[in-house]
Structure formats: C-alpha cells, structure tokens
Amino acid sequence: MSRSREVMVEILVALALLAGAGIGVAGAESAPKPGGKSDGKTVAVTAPAPAAKAAPVHYGIGREAKPEEIAGWDIDIRPDGQGLPKGRGTARDGEDIFVAKCAACHGEFGESTGRWPVLAGGAGSLASHDPVKTIGSYWPYASTVIDYIRRAMPFGDAQSLTNDELYAITAYLLFLNDVITDREFVLSDETFPTIRLSNEANFFNDDREASEKAFWKKTPCMTACASGEPKIVGRARAIDVTPEDGKGPQVE
Amino acid sequence: MSSDTNGRNRVSRRGLLGTALAAGGAITLPRGASAGPGNPANQPPNLPDWSRTLGDGVAVRAYGKPSRHEADVIRRDVEWLTASRESSVSFTPLHELDGIITPNGLCFERHHGGIAEVDPADWRLVLHGLVDKPLMFTLDDIKRLPRTNRVYFAECAANSGMEWRGAQLNGCQFTHGMIHNVMYTGVPLKILLEEAGLKPNAKWLLIEGGDAAAMTRSLPLAKALDDCLVAYRMNGEMLRPENGYPVRIVVPGWEANMWVKWLRRIEVGDQPWHHREETSKYTDLLENGRARRFTYVMDAKSVITSPSPQAPLKHGKGFTVLSGIAWSGRGKIARVDVSLDGGRNWRTARLDGPVLDKSMARFYVEFDWDGRELFLQSRAMDETGYVQPTKDELRKVRGLNSIYHNNGIQTWRVLPGGEVENVEIA
C-alpha cells in the first residue's frame, strides 16, 4: 500500500513536471511578442485555454531568500528614489574624494584623461556633429549616477565606497555639471529626489515601427534599381585602422 | 634495405623540419597561406608522415582544440576602440565560419568589468521584489527545473557601430563580428517567476550580473514571460566564463547588452530602473538631439562572410561560392537577396540549413566569376516583411550619431585580382 502510494505520488509529480513544461512552452507561443511585429500566425495559435489559465505549477525548488540576504545584494536605485541608501554628502566633501579615487581616469573636473569617459560638460552639443554625452548634457536621471557609482565604480574597486562617499561624489559630479550650484548643498536620501537633470524630456520610447515603417517593403526592387556604375565614396583602406592579421592576440 | 620502393619516397627529416617550421610560423603568415603550394614531400606520389606513423592516442587531447593550421581563426579586438580591455569587445571571426553555429571558443566577448570567475558552488540567484515569496536558487536548483533548448543569435547593439560615418574597418570580423549564434539550454524565466509568484502590479524586471560592473538592465515583464531563458549551457557544454559561467539570461532577438552574464539577481518591480546601460548607453541619439530609449529588438541584417576583406578570392576566374549570414530579432529570415553590382540588380540567395526563429541563417550564391570588379551586397528580409535598409536609408532617419543598431547593407568591393575591401558606394 505505502509502496504503491509512493509510486503514484512519483507519477503525479512526473505528470506535474510535464504539465509545467507544457505550460511554459504554450505560454511562450501564445504570449504577445513585445516590440516585434508578429507574423499573426504565431499569435493565433491558441494554447488550450484551461491550461493557460491554470494555476502555475510549483516545483518547490529554491528556498526562501531571507531579508538580510537580499539586503546585501539589493543595491539598485530608481529615479523615484526607491533604493536610496541612508547617507549624506556635499560637493565640497566630494571634491577631495573624487580627486583621490576618480580623477586619475576622469580628470579633476570630470573632463577625463585619455579615452576614459567624460563626466561633465558638453551642454548644448547633442544636435551637433560631435555630441559630448555627459551626465549634465545627456543623462536623464541623477539616480543613475549614484546607482552606477555604487555598483561599478571606482573601476577595479567596485562597491568599496561608503554611502556618505557616494552622496558626496555624486554631489560633486552634479556640481561640475551645474545641476547643483551650491557646494554646501547636502545631498542625502531625503534631498535626492528633488534633483532633476535637464535632458530628461529628450528621451522617447523606441518608435521604429512607426518612424521606420518604410523599411517594411512588400516588394523590394530586383532589377535596374539604380543607374550608372557604382561610385566609391568611402574606403576602409584609406582610413587604415584595422588590426592586421598576425598581430594582436595569438594562440599557442 | 630501404622500403622506398614502387616510386614512393619516404618523407625526409627535412620534410618533418619543414612541417614544424610551417606550424611555428603559421600565425604570422597571411590568412589562406595553407591554400598555397604546400610541401611537395607530403604530396603525391610521396607519402606524408601522417600516413605511416602513429599519431596521438585518445585522450591525449582531453579537451580537443582546432588544428594548429587554423591558429589564425581567433577572436580579435581593436585596441583603439576602448580605454581598457576589461570594458571592451572582441570579435567573432565570421569570415572563417560556416553553417549557423558559432564554436564556443570563438563567440565574441563584451565585458564591462572583465570576466568574472564564478565558483559554481558559491553561485546564487536571488529573485525578489514584487513576488509572493522571494527565492534563492543554487545552480543545482536551476538544473532540476524543466529545461528547453533553443538556437538564438546574440548581437551586440553596437555591432557595425563604427561604420555609421563610413567604411572604417576592413573585414567582416570587425564590421559584423559582435554576434554569435549557439544553442542554449536553460530554464524558461517564466518558470522561475511562477515559482516565486508575481504580484498583480509586477511589470518590469531588473536583471543584474555578478561581475565587477554589476551589469543591470530593465526587462519588460511581457518579454520575460514570453521567451527569455535562464541559460547555463551553450552548444551542449556549460557556458564559457567569458559568456557568463555559470548562468546568463537569454533575451531572444533583443540587443545582447540585455543578455546579462554571471546572473545573480532578478528584482521584480512596477517601472523601469533607467540604469546606466539604458540611459547613458544603449540609447540612440538622433540628429535633432533627442534619443530613442528601450530600442530592444535587433532588426533584420545580413553580411557576406566570403568573399570579404579577410577572405579574398584566391582562385582566379571561374566557379565560386559566395557565403553569408542573415538574422532578425523579429522572427525568421524569409529571404536573402544578393547583388554583385552594388545594388543595381539582385538575385535571391539559397538558404541552406535550419532557418530558425531569431537565429542566424546561412545563405549561398554559387556563380561564375569572370574576373571583373564586383560590388557585393546582401539584403535580408524577415517574416514580418521588414527589408534590410541601406546605410543611407538609415542615416536619413537617424543621422550619424546613434552608435547602436546599424543594420545597413554592407558593400564589399572585389578587385580583379581577388582582393576584397570594405567600401561605401553611391
């Protein structure tokens, strides 16, 4: 009795597993395809309605993550301030830290050294031939600055800054970009959400399906599509910046 | 005394030495040197050494590598592109490959904080946020869940990005090599999300890597529930460290920046995070100074991989095979056209091998080359009716500074001697 019951349970679990896999696949095929023009056929495939609506299978795999475990890794910050750590700092505090920990690559004023990223300047350059995309000229949200520094900077010593250092460096960068004009302004988890960057409104969601509708052509040209011989207007060889074979990395 | 009878000559020690020298020097020879005259001592009527002496036994090459004569088939980088090798890119040698599957060791790399060397015993995935029950998974947990196998291309959003202002790099490895196409094995992300239980206001996911860049992207929930995978195998074996070992996210058809490697955390939220890789980077600046964001899909694209600047025509006039790849993030490749005269006239290429959803497809055009100058182009169409545009058509809409998503038609000029160069034509 107990043995056969065990077998039954095993079979039921196996069936549940199969059903789960089925739901995964059917769901994938019947779900709308975001961002893509579907061929219609794929969307029209109707998964068995009850299966799609059925409560998801639970495998009981993985364990509950404890709040203190999540806290150690949960470092992300959003534009609305969600995720901001407790802390405070001013541009004046930030200048010394920036010079010590950041300026070797990014320059003392965010102007950068060598090919490292420029962090300040470039105002009004976005529509020019050579746009300079910096925090001040391009970035839409100040939260991105503090989030990114927190997760990835200094390059090679990530997640080494204290929360106060984070706020101070961010304040200094906002000061360099004329977002904060007072060196003594206290940037903190409370004041942070009041900060706005000037380029926020100039971003818009992918509109290719409308603005590039012309690329969905029914019948592309096949013969006599242009007149005359092709005229060469650009040559990679003339620029000559391609790595040569036999140079660069090699295998043993 | 000698067994050199019947007109057969033993390969001399000189011959052996020659082979060794050739092997040692092969990496400095221009590509295609192996197609040269070779060593007569190894050729008929002579018997080469490999026909009479024993070679390595089994398991001498416990993890096999390509022939030493293929030592030039490697990833390459362009040093001037980036400030450091740890936040940089290397390119797949597309001109040396065929079919649709990219060998794991040749898949292009793009890191933002170098290759994280993750111990699988310490690897953890945390799934939290707007879920009923936050979860933590080990690698063994992930491998116990129902899995699926899919072939998808991963193309860097910046593939061909150096070519916006004109022809710059001379070879499809450099102009188109930020792409690979492998079979992934993984768990549908949907299964993990259902395991945790989504709150009704769940709309976006934050996907985070465990490397020193802690790469993050915001992923719309609809895509996560559609076809994303939490993958741990590529082409059957575990992911390579440079491709996210032990676990990465696969986001079919979408820009590869979103395919976060060394996956460590998924947070469910109700709005996007607007992190660095979706604001400062991977936004597409247009001529008017405004910028597109969330340009996820990689549009239909193709390139002729041979002939190409790194794969010239060495055989002179006559029958030859033109080979190339096409792909689309919007679905299957429906057709590829090829022009030999710079887009004046087109013929439809032959698709060969599997043509899969959001995967590379291989195309061929066999033709007789009369030895004249050619201007080769390929033009992909996908099942949505999208036709790969020319670079000029793209520039008309986007200008020159959008960096990403350059899927314009590539032109190779074949010179009468068989050399090939990257050009732009009018």
XYZ file of C-alpha atoms in Angstrom:
678
model
C 0.000 0.000 0.000
C 2.548 2.512 1.099
C 4.916 1.462 -1.692
C 2.274 1.748 -4.375
C 1.251 5.084 -2.949
C 4.808 6.273 -3.309
C 4.819 5.186 -6.922
C 1.558 7.030 -7.515
C 2.996 10.162 -5.976
C 6.029 9.847 -8.218
C 3.863 9.516 -11.284
C 1.794 12.518 -10.258
C 4.922 14.562 -9.707
C 6.226 13.489 -13.112
C 2.945 14.478 -14.727
C 3.036 17.796 -12.950
C 6.547 18.368 -14.256
C 5.480 17.591 -17.799
C 2.460 19.837 -17.477
C 4.691 22.564 -16.169
C 6.985 22.271 -19.158
C 3.943 22.307 -21.412
C 2.612 25.465 -19.863
C 5.974 27.100 -20.272
C 6.119 26.356 -23.977
C 2.467 27.012 -24.781
C 2.568 30.231 -22.839
C 5.662 31.335 -24.708
C 3.996 30.785 -28.058
C 0.687 32.391 -27.269
C 2.012 35.429 -25.449
C 2.132 38.678 -27.419
C 5.531 39.499 -28.792
C 6.576 42.847 -27.373
C 8.485 45.107 -29.680
C 8.154 42.793 -32.603
C 5.786 42.587 -35.489
C 4.363 39.163 -35.169
C 3.525 37.152 -38.193
C -0.014 36.784 -36.896
C 0.138 33.026 -37.211
C 2.158 32.579 -34.075
C -0.173 34.714 -32.021
C -3.208 32.989 -33.465
C -2.051 29.657 -32.085
C -4.350 29.140 -29.146
C -2.960 27.188 -26.283
C -5.632 25.095 -24.589
C -7.474 27.789 -22.660
C -7.768 25.883 -19.381
C -4.041 25.075 -19.387
C -3.111 28.712 -19.939
C -5.411 29.819 -17.146
C -4.494 27.051 -14.740
C -2.597 27.954 -11.626
C 1.148 27.760 -12.228
C 2.883 24.567 -11.231
C 5.142 24.889 -8.242
C 8.169 22.673 -8.174
C 9.198 23.578 -4.671
C 12.704 24.219 -5.911
C 14.786 27.007 -4.435
C 14.432 28.226 -0.877
C 13.037 31.416 0.564
C 15.547 34.260 0.452
C 15.928 35.936 3.828
C 15.604 39.731 4.054
C 19.165 40.099 5.348
C 20.487 38.056 2.405
C 18.610 40.192 -0.085
C 19.794 43.358 1.645
C 23.427 42.529 0.915
C 22.845 42.415 -2.827
C 19.884 44.762 -3.305
C 21.760 47.909 -4.324
C 19.645 49.319 -7.135
C 18.263 52.853 -7.112
C 15.389 54.198 -9.205
C 14.567 57.731 -10.407
C 11.737 57.962 -7.857
C 14.249 57.400 -5.069
C 13.388 53.779 -4.354
C 16.531 52.064 -3.108
C 18.411 55.169 -1.966
C 20.650 54.244 0.961
C 20.807 56.356 4.109
C 23.597 58.877 3.801
C 24.646 62.442 3.042
C 27.401 64.477 1.449
C 28.198 67.812 -0.180
C 30.094 68.747 -3.319
C 32.783 70.198 -1.090
C 33.183 66.799 0.632
C 33.069 65.085 -2.729
C 35.854 67.044 -4.382
C 38.599 65.528 -2.223
C 37.243 62.015 -2.598
C 36.880 62.456 -6.348
C 40.437 63.718 -6.698
C 41.706 60.761 -4.662
C 39.605 57.976 -6.168
C 38.300 59.112 -9.563
C 40.395 61.869 -11.109
C 43.190 59.585 -12.348
C 40.791 58.416 -15.083
C 38.069 61.038 -15.184
C 40.154 64.195 -14.622
C 39.838 66.550 -11.655
C 36.827 68.261 -13.205
C 35.236 65.269 -14.931
C 36.884 66.232 -18.213
C 38.569 62.779 -18.420
C 42.081 61.670 -19.181
C 42.923 59.686 -22.285
C 39.972 57.701 -23.545
C 38.208 57.385 -20.190
C 34.636 58.683 -20.076
C 33.995 62.422 -19.877
C 31.612 63.094 -16.975
C 30.970 66.837 -17.236
C 30.443 69.447 -19.926
C 29.059 69.098 -23.429
C 25.986 71.244 -22.753
C 24.091 72.006 -25.940
C 26.174 69.656 -28.098
C 23.685 66.829 -28.649
C 22.397 68.016 -32.022
C 25.870 68.882 -33.293
C 28.163 66.799 -35.477
C 30.211 65.785 -32.433
C 27.924 65.383 -29.436
C 29.577 65.204 -25.998
C 27.304 62.987 -23.943
C 27.915 63.560 -20.227
C 25.891 63.402 -17.030
C 24.973 67.057 -17.459
C 24.405 67.147 -21.196
C 22.778 63.758 -21.749
C 21.802 61.647 -18.754
C 18.097 61.822 -17.896
C 18.211 60.951 -14.176
C 20.557 61.740 -11.284
C 19.590 58.406 -9.714
C 21.536 56.675 -12.492
C 24.693 58.461 -11.366
C 24.545 57.317 -7.770
C 23.329 53.830 -8.709
C 26.114 53.301 -11.228
C 28.873 54.629 -8.978
C 27.546 52.433 -6.207
C 27.583 49.233 -8.283
C 30.600 49.659 -10.550
C 32.957 52.462 -9.517
C 35.824 53.013 -8.964
C 36.697 50.829 -11.963
C 38.605 47.914 -10.447
C 37.411 48.578 -6.885
C 33.652 48.248 -7.204
C 31.318 48.534 -4.208
C 34.063 49.949 -1.986
C 32.535 53.370 -1.282
C 30.610 54.228 1.864
C 27.145 55.681 1.497
C 28.351 59.128 2.540
C 31.153 58.933 -0.039
C 28.564 58.003 -2.649
C 26.447 61.061 -1.901
C 29.494 63.329 -1.757
C 30.943 62.162 -5.090
C 27.525 62.377 -6.718
C 27.062 65.889 -5.344
C 30.465 66.887 -6.750
C 29.577 65.493 -10.183
C 26.247 67.322 -10.134
C 28.128 70.466 -9.114
C 30.592 70.056 -12.016
C 27.590 69.800 -14.314
C 25.867 72.897 -12.874
C 22.949 70.828 -11.583
C 23.866 71.768 -8.019
C 25.194 75.313 -7.772
C 25.890 75.395 -4.036
C 28.958 73.436 -2.894
C 27.455 73.154 0.574
C 24.121 71.694 -0.570
C 23.569 68.500 1.413
C 22.710 65.674 -0.942
C 21.028 62.896 1.006
C 18.417 60.207 0.686
C 15.910 62.924 1.591
C 17.017 65.688 -0.790
C 17.988 63.419 -3.681
C 14.527 63.052 -5.260
C 14.365 66.860 -5.734
C 17.260 66.769 -8.221
C 16.282 66.976 -11.910
C 18.557 66.767 -14.941
C 17.863 68.950 -17.951
C 17.825 66.276 -20.671
C 15.140 64.047 -19.144
C 12.418 65.074 -21.598
C 14.546 64.323 -24.661
C 14.267 60.562 -24.409
C 11.407 58.705 -26.011
C 10.499 55.044 -26.345
C 11.512 53.024 -29.415
C 9.328 54.186 -32.300
C 10.947 52.297 -35.160
C 7.783 50.553 -36.228
C 6.276 53.986 -36.962
C 9.256 56.161 -37.885
C 10.890 53.448 -39.981
C 7.717 51.971 -41.415
C 9.184 52.410 -44.900
C 11.572 49.528 -44.191
C 8.658 47.101 -44.232
C 8.565 46.861 -48.007
C 6.343 44.430 -49.766
C 8.412 44.023 -52.912
C 11.983 45.247 -52.859
C 13.481 46.228 -56.209
C 15.209 43.339 -58.021
C 16.374 44.724 -61.383
C 17.745 48.025 -62.642
C 17.382 49.520 -59.158
C 19.926 52.286 -59.735
C 21.532 53.753 -62.807
C 25.176 54.106 -63.692
C 28.221 52.360 -62.319
C 28.714 52.242 -58.530
C 30.826 55.186 -57.405
C 33.111 54.561 -54.418
C 32.589 57.254 -51.779
C 34.420 55.670 -48.844
C 37.141 53.077 -48.320
C 38.177 51.446 -45.043
C 41.661 51.046 -46.512
C 42.064 54.774 -46.846
C 41.421 55.122 -43.101
C 43.739 52.180 -42.298
C 42.824 51.466 -38.680
C 42.118 47.734 -38.999
C 44.275 45.410 -36.897
C 46.492 43.273 -39.109
C 46.474 39.513 -39.176
C 49.356 38.055 -37.237
C 49.307 40.946 -34.781
C 47.353 41.142 -31.570
C 46.288 38.060 -29.618
C 47.625 34.685 -30.701
C 47.016 31.104 -29.732
C 49.869 28.836 -28.785
C 67.218 -2.167 -47.243
C 65.030 0.708 -47.934
C 61.326 0.348 -48.151
C 61.215 3.221 -50.603
C 60.028 1.129 -53.467
C 57.280 1.473 -56.029
C 58.311 5.058 -56.633
C 57.268 6.124 -53.144
C 59.637 8.311 -51.242
C 59.983 8.452 -47.524
C 59.355 11.830 -46.080
C 62.762 13.047 -45.078
C 63.768 14.620 -41.826
C 63.938 17.770 -43.903
C 60.263 17.324 -44.593
C 59.495 16.964 -40.907
C 61.524 20.038 -40.120
C 59.629 21.905 -42.797
C 56.323 20.924 -41.221
C 57.486 22.069 -37.808
C 58.657 25.385 -39.165
C 55.443 25.903 -41.026
C 53.476 25.205 -37.857
C 55.600 27.571 -35.816
C 55.365 30.288 -38.394
C 51.755 29.806 -39.401
C 50.385 32.504 -37.140
C 52.442 35.175 -38.857
C 51.513 34.130 -42.371
C 48.682 35.910 -44.072
C 45.425 34.020 -43.808
C 44.975 31.496 -46.555
C 48.630 30.549 -46.671
C 47.552 26.945 -46.162
C 45.955 27.077 -49.593
C 49.388 27.695 -51.100
C 51.608 25.143 -52.777
C 52.484 23.380 -49.523
C 55.311 20.906 -49.111
C 55.816 18.609 -52.137
C 57.331 15.983 -49.826
C 53.846 15.438 -48.370
C 52.091 15.282 -51.706
C 51.580 12.551 -54.305
C 53.369 10.464 -55.217
C 55.148 10.869 -51.846
C 53.638 9.577 -48.657
C 53.495 12.104 -45.827
C 54.477 11.111 -42.304
C 50.900 11.173 -41.081
C 50.177 8.244 -43.359
C 52.808 5.977 -41.848
C 53.476 6.956 -38.252
C 51.128 6.761 -35.317
C 49.591 9.941 -34.144
C 48.419 10.955 -30.681
C 46.248 8.407 -28.914
C 42.869 9.001 -27.414
C 42.571 11.410 -24.517
C 45.960 12.902 -25.260
C 43.823 15.823 -26.323
C 41.418 15.528 -23.420
C 39.665 18.718 -24.434
C 40.203 18.997 -28.175
C 41.351 22.102 -29.947
C 41.325 23.088 -33.625
C 44.168 22.030 -35.893
C 47.285 24.124 -35.419
C 46.860 25.089 -39.064
C 43.752 27.027 -38.045
C 45.638 29.106 -35.493
C 44.528 32.304 -37.178
C 40.847 31.571 -36.582
C 40.557 33.529 -33.369
C 38.705 36.360 -31.685
C 40.390 39.685 -32.305
C 39.974 43.087 -30.761
C 40.532 46.642 -31.946
C 42.662 48.304 -29.316
C 41.802 51.902 -30.142
C 38.080 51.282 -29.631
C 38.056 51.320 -25.834
C 40.027 52.625 -22.894
C 40.601 49.238 -21.272
C 40.486 45.564 -22.167
C 38.211 44.862 -19.166
C 35.452 47.012 -20.586
C 35.796 46.141 -24.213
C 34.870 43.794 -27.009
C 36.431 41.055 -29.102
C 35.054 39.943 -32.437
C 33.920 36.588 -33.824
C 35.910 35.542 -36.940
C 32.805 35.273 -39.110
C 34.875 35.085 -42.313
C 36.283 31.713 -41.205
C 33.000 30.105 -40.149
C 30.173 28.367 -41.961
C 26.778 26.956 -41.097
C 24.944 28.753 -38.301
C 26.506 27.564 -35.033
C 29.349 29.593 -33.558
C 32.014 27.479 -31.805
C 32.054 28.399 -28.124
C 35.694 29.438 -28.070
C 35.104 31.923 -30.884
C 31.966 33.634 -29.577
C 32.591 37.382 -29.354
C 33.119 38.813 -25.874
C 31.809 42.031 -24.388
C 32.624 42.686 -20.767
C 32.192 45.797 -18.662
C 34.288 44.679 -15.702
C 36.319 41.799 -17.081
C 35.468 38.101 -16.883
C 34.004 37.154 -13.508
C 35.466 33.817 -12.402
C 32.480 32.407 -10.534
C 32.706 29.297 -8.377
C 29.543 27.356 -9.213
C 29.305 26.110 -5.621
C 29.003 29.715 -4.453
C 26.785 30.907 -7.262
C 23.368 32.082 -6.106
C 20.421 33.628 -7.897
C 18.159 35.845 -5.812
C 14.654 36.559 -7.100
C 12.778 39.189 -5.118
C 10.688 42.352 -5.270
C 7.023 42.215 -6.254
C 6.726 38.462 -5.677
C 4.756 36.375 -3.211
C 7.866 34.649 -1.931
C 11.437 35.833 -2.539
C 13.597 32.914 -3.593
C 17.212 31.901 -3.699
C 18.422 29.285 -6.171
C 21.613 27.291 -6.354
C 22.974 26.021 -9.653
C 21.742 22.535 -8.779
C 18.265 24.010 -8.242
C 18.325 25.625 -11.676
C 19.391 22.343 -13.279
C 16.500 20.472 -11.648
C 13.870 22.659 -13.295
C 12.318 21.814 -16.682
C 14.656 22.921 -19.416
C 14.481 23.850 -23.045
C 16.929 24.060 -25.976
C 16.873 26.959 -28.434
C 19.258 28.384 -31.021
C 19.416 32.177 -30.873
C 21.760 34.894 -32.051
C 23.191 37.341 -29.537
C 24.179 40.550 -31.310
C 25.762 43.490 -29.546
C 23.710 46.655 -30.053
C 26.961 48.306 -31.186
C 27.701 45.730 -33.896
C 28.696 47.740 -37.007
C 28.567 50.882 -34.867
C 31.983 52.050 -36.055
C 30.631 52.170 -39.604
C 27.955 54.858 -39.110
C 30.132 57.590 -40.607
C 31.578 55.479 -43.379
C 33.709 52.449 -44.138
C 36.244 52.142 -41.316
C 37.299 48.582 -40.617
C 38.422 46.186 -43.291
C 36.860 42.813 -42.547
C 33.513 41.358 -41.534
C 35.073 40.127 -38.286
C 35.392 43.774 -37.278
C 32.365 45.256 -39.023
C 29.904 42.472 -38.094
C 31.635 40.169 -35.601
C 29.880 41.256 -32.392
C 27.498 38.358 -32.822
C 27.321 34.689 -32.035
C 24.716 32.026 -32.554
C 24.610 28.986 -30.287
C 22.150 26.502 -28.862
C 21.270 27.460 -25.314
C 19.964 25.101 -22.690
C 18.131 26.706 -19.828
C 15.027 27.177 -17.768
C 12.311 29.448 -19.139
C 12.436 32.574 -16.973
C 8.649 32.256 -16.731
C 9.065 29.113 -14.614
C 11.220 30.902 -12.033
C 8.789 33.812 -11.866
C 5.851 31.454 -11.357
C 7.797 29.643 -8.680
C 8.096 32.919 -6.746
C 4.577 34.124 -7.642
C 4.140 37.560 -9.223
C 2.236 40.373 -7.515
C -0.509 41.952 -9.660
C 1.465 45.198 -10.103
C 4.574 43.413 -11.420
C 5.552 44.981 -14.762
C 9.332 45.165 -15.038
C 12.319 43.072 -14.026
C 15.758 44.267 -13.081
C 18.345 41.758 -14.292
C 21.713 42.033 -12.553
C 25.069 40.394 -13.156
C 27.568 39.301 -10.528
C 30.670 40.758 -12.199
C 32.531 43.887 -11.070
C 30.274 46.003 -13.308
C 27.142 44.510 -11.686
C 25.535 44.972 -15.103
C 21.841 45.794 -14.923
C 19.042 46.166 -17.437
C 15.310 46.669 -17.017
C 13.351 43.958 -18.811
C 9.613 44.284 -19.540
C 7.670 41.501 -17.826
C 5.904 40.521 -21.078
C 9.241 39.612 -22.689
C 10.334 37.727 -19.573
C 7.175 35.621 -19.700
C 7.448 35.131 -23.465
C 10.738 33.518 -24.432
C 13.581 34.507 -22.078
C 15.777 31.745 -20.708
C 17.928 31.419 -17.632
C 20.626 29.525 -19.511
C 23.587 27.510 -18.283
C 24.686 25.617 -21.388
C 25.831 26.731 -24.819
C 26.222 24.181 -27.600
C 25.784 21.422 -25.040
C 28.532 22.292 -22.596
C 28.402 24.687 -19.672
C 28.721 28.375 -20.557
C 32.252 29.631 -21.007
C 33.431 32.034 -18.278
C 33.585 34.845 -20.817
C 29.970 34.147 -21.761
C 28.597 34.231 -18.235
C 29.515 30.962 -16.497
C 27.602 29.523 -14.844
C 24.327 31.298 -15.732
C 23.219 34.096 -18.036
C 19.938 35.489 -19.271
C 18.978 34.839 -22.896
C 16.717 37.524 -24.364
C 15.916 36.266 -27.895
C 16.063 38.821 -30.689
C 16.971 41.687 -28.356
C 20.247 43.602 -28.080
C 22.879 41.487 -26.381
C 23.560 44.042 -23.651
C 20.370 42.744 -22.062
C 21.705 39.168 -22.007
C 23.179 39.732 -18.561
C 26.028 37.341 -17.767
C 27.045 35.864 -14.411
C 23.420 36.397 -13.410
C 22.982 36.934 -9.679
C 19.760 38.832 -9.078
C 16.331 39.430 -10.541
C 14.148 42.054 -8.913
C 10.511 42.439 -9.898
C 9.163 45.980 -9.965
C 6.424 48.174 -11.395
C 8.574 50.535 -13.501
C 11.918 50.550 -15.299
C 15.055 51.479 -13.377
C 16.681 53.720 -16.039
C 20.120 52.443 -15.178
C 23.372 53.410 -16.841
C 23.133 50.764 -19.589
C 19.707 52.068 -20.688
C 20.286 55.830 -20.342
C 23.902 56.839 -20.902
C 24.452 53.729 -23.057
C 22.142 51.782 -25.349
C 20.064 54.858 -26.110
C 20.181 56.046 -29.700
C 20.878 59.745 -30.274
C 19.145 61.171 -33.333
C 20.133 64.169 -35.432
C 17.767 66.522 -33.599
C 19.463 65.866 -30.267
C 16.661 63.648 -28.947
C 17.282 59.996 -28.187
C 15.408 56.742 -28.509
C 15.458 54.531 -25.455
C 14.475 50.888 -24.953
C 15.427 50.042 -28.550
C 15.441 46.377 -27.719
C 14.912 44.493 -30.996
C 17.783 43.834 -33.385
C 16.378 44.388 -36.884
C 16.944 42.134 -39.896
C 20.540 42.177 -41.062
C 22.969 40.207 -43.180
C 26.568 40.154 -44.319
C 28.548 38.251 -46.909
C 31.274 36.466 -44.974
C 33.131 35.138 -48.009
C 34.379 36.691 -50.156
C 35.209 39.513 -47.740
C 38.326 41.535 -46.950
C 39.784 38.763 -44.766
C 38.624 36.054 -47.184
C 39.731 37.149 -50.649
C 39.124 35.174 -53.842
C 42.415 33.400 -54.431
C 41.462 31.009 -57.158
C 41.076 33.346 -60.109
C 38.174 33.279 -62.514
C 35.585 30.532 -62.518
C 33.001 28.888 -60.360
C 32.894 30.123 -56.799
C 30.700 30.088 -53.705
C 29.522 33.254 -52.042
C 28.565 32.600 -48.410
C 26.882 34.739 -45.806
C 24.677 35.005 -42.752
C 21.354 36.713 -42.111
C 19.346 37.166 -38.927
C 16.415 39.091 -37.480
C 15.275 39.798 -33.950
C 11.712 39.953 -35.202
C 11.452 36.339 -36.288
C 12.676 34.024 -39.019
C 14.659 35.072 -42.054
C 12.317 34.776 -45.025
C 14.699 35.575 -47.874
C 18.125 36.970 -48.671
C 18.942 38.738 -51.926
C 22.478 39.244 -53.191
C 23.797 41.812 -55.658
C 27.118 41.597 -57.496
C 26.839 45.099 -58.953
C 26.306 47.334 -55.955
C 22.530 47.013 -55.704
C 21.682 47.591 -59.373
C 20.399 44.036 -59.769
C 19.590 41.354 -57.230
C 19.236 37.592 -57.198
C 17.703 35.537 -54.427
C 20.226 33.512 -52.463
C 19.818 29.893 -51.396
C 19.124 29.480 -47.681
C 20.788 26.302 -46.502
C 20.449 24.518 -43.179
C 17.966 25.287 -40.421
C 16.131 28.616 -40.622
C 15.054 29.258 -37.050
C 13.278 31.989 -35.133
C 15.663 34.782 -34.053
C 18.654 32.751 -35.202
C 21.307 33.141 -37.846
C 20.520 31.600 -41.205
C 23.178 30.647 -43.772
C 22.878 31.658 -47.402
C 24.841 30.868 -50.538
C 25.058 32.139 -54.099
C 27.064 29.992 -56.468
C 28.270 31.855 -59.534
C 30.905 32.025 -62.240
C 33.283 34.885 -61.605
C 34.539 36.410 -64.848
C 37.399 38.101 -63.031
C 35.850 41.559 -63.134
C 35.442 44.030 -60.285
C 32.353 43.263 -58.199
C 30.381 45.233 -55.629
C 28.851 42.574 -53.392
C 25.825 43.294 -51.220
C 23.296 41.181 -49.331
C 19.798 42.211 -48.280
C 17.852 40.246 -45.667
C 14.076 40.060 -45.325
C 12.310 38.624 -42.301
C 8.905 37.048 -41.870
C 7.353 40.375 -40.798
C 8.137 41.852 -44.225
C 10.989 44.009 -42.928
C 13.646 44.557 -45.584
C 17.210 45.346 -44.512
C 17.784 49.017 -45.419
C 20.837 50.658 -46.957
C 23.107 52.654 -44.666
C 21.928 55.830 -46.387
C 18.289 54.979 -45.713
C 19.141 54.518 -42.029
C 21.163 57.742 -41.880
C 18.232 59.646 -43.378
C 16.105 58.694 -40.356
C 18.749 58.618 -37.641
C 21.693 60.799 -38.609
C 25.264 59.709 -37.847
C 25.473 59.633 -34.058
C 23.129 56.899 -32.885
C 26.063 54.447 -32.385
C 23.832 51.395 -31.990
C 21.556 49.344 -34.255
C 23.398 49.791 -37.537
C 21.865 47.085 -39.733
C 22.599 48.802 -43.044
C 23.562 46.852 -46.146
C 27.306 46.152 -46.372
C 29.253 46.546 -49.621
C 32.408 44.591 -50.422
C 34.431 45.602 -53.482
C 36.095 42.618 -55.150
C 39.078 43.715 -57.215
C 40.088 41.913 -60.409
C 42.961 40.244 -58.525
C 40.508 38.823 -55.968
C 41.307 41.171 -53.117
C 38.275 42.467 -51.265
C 37.744 45.760 -49.445
C 35.099 47.460 -47.321
C 33.660 50.370 -49.285
C 30.676 52.641 -49.389
C 29.204 53.403 -52.767
C 26.742 55.845 -54.238
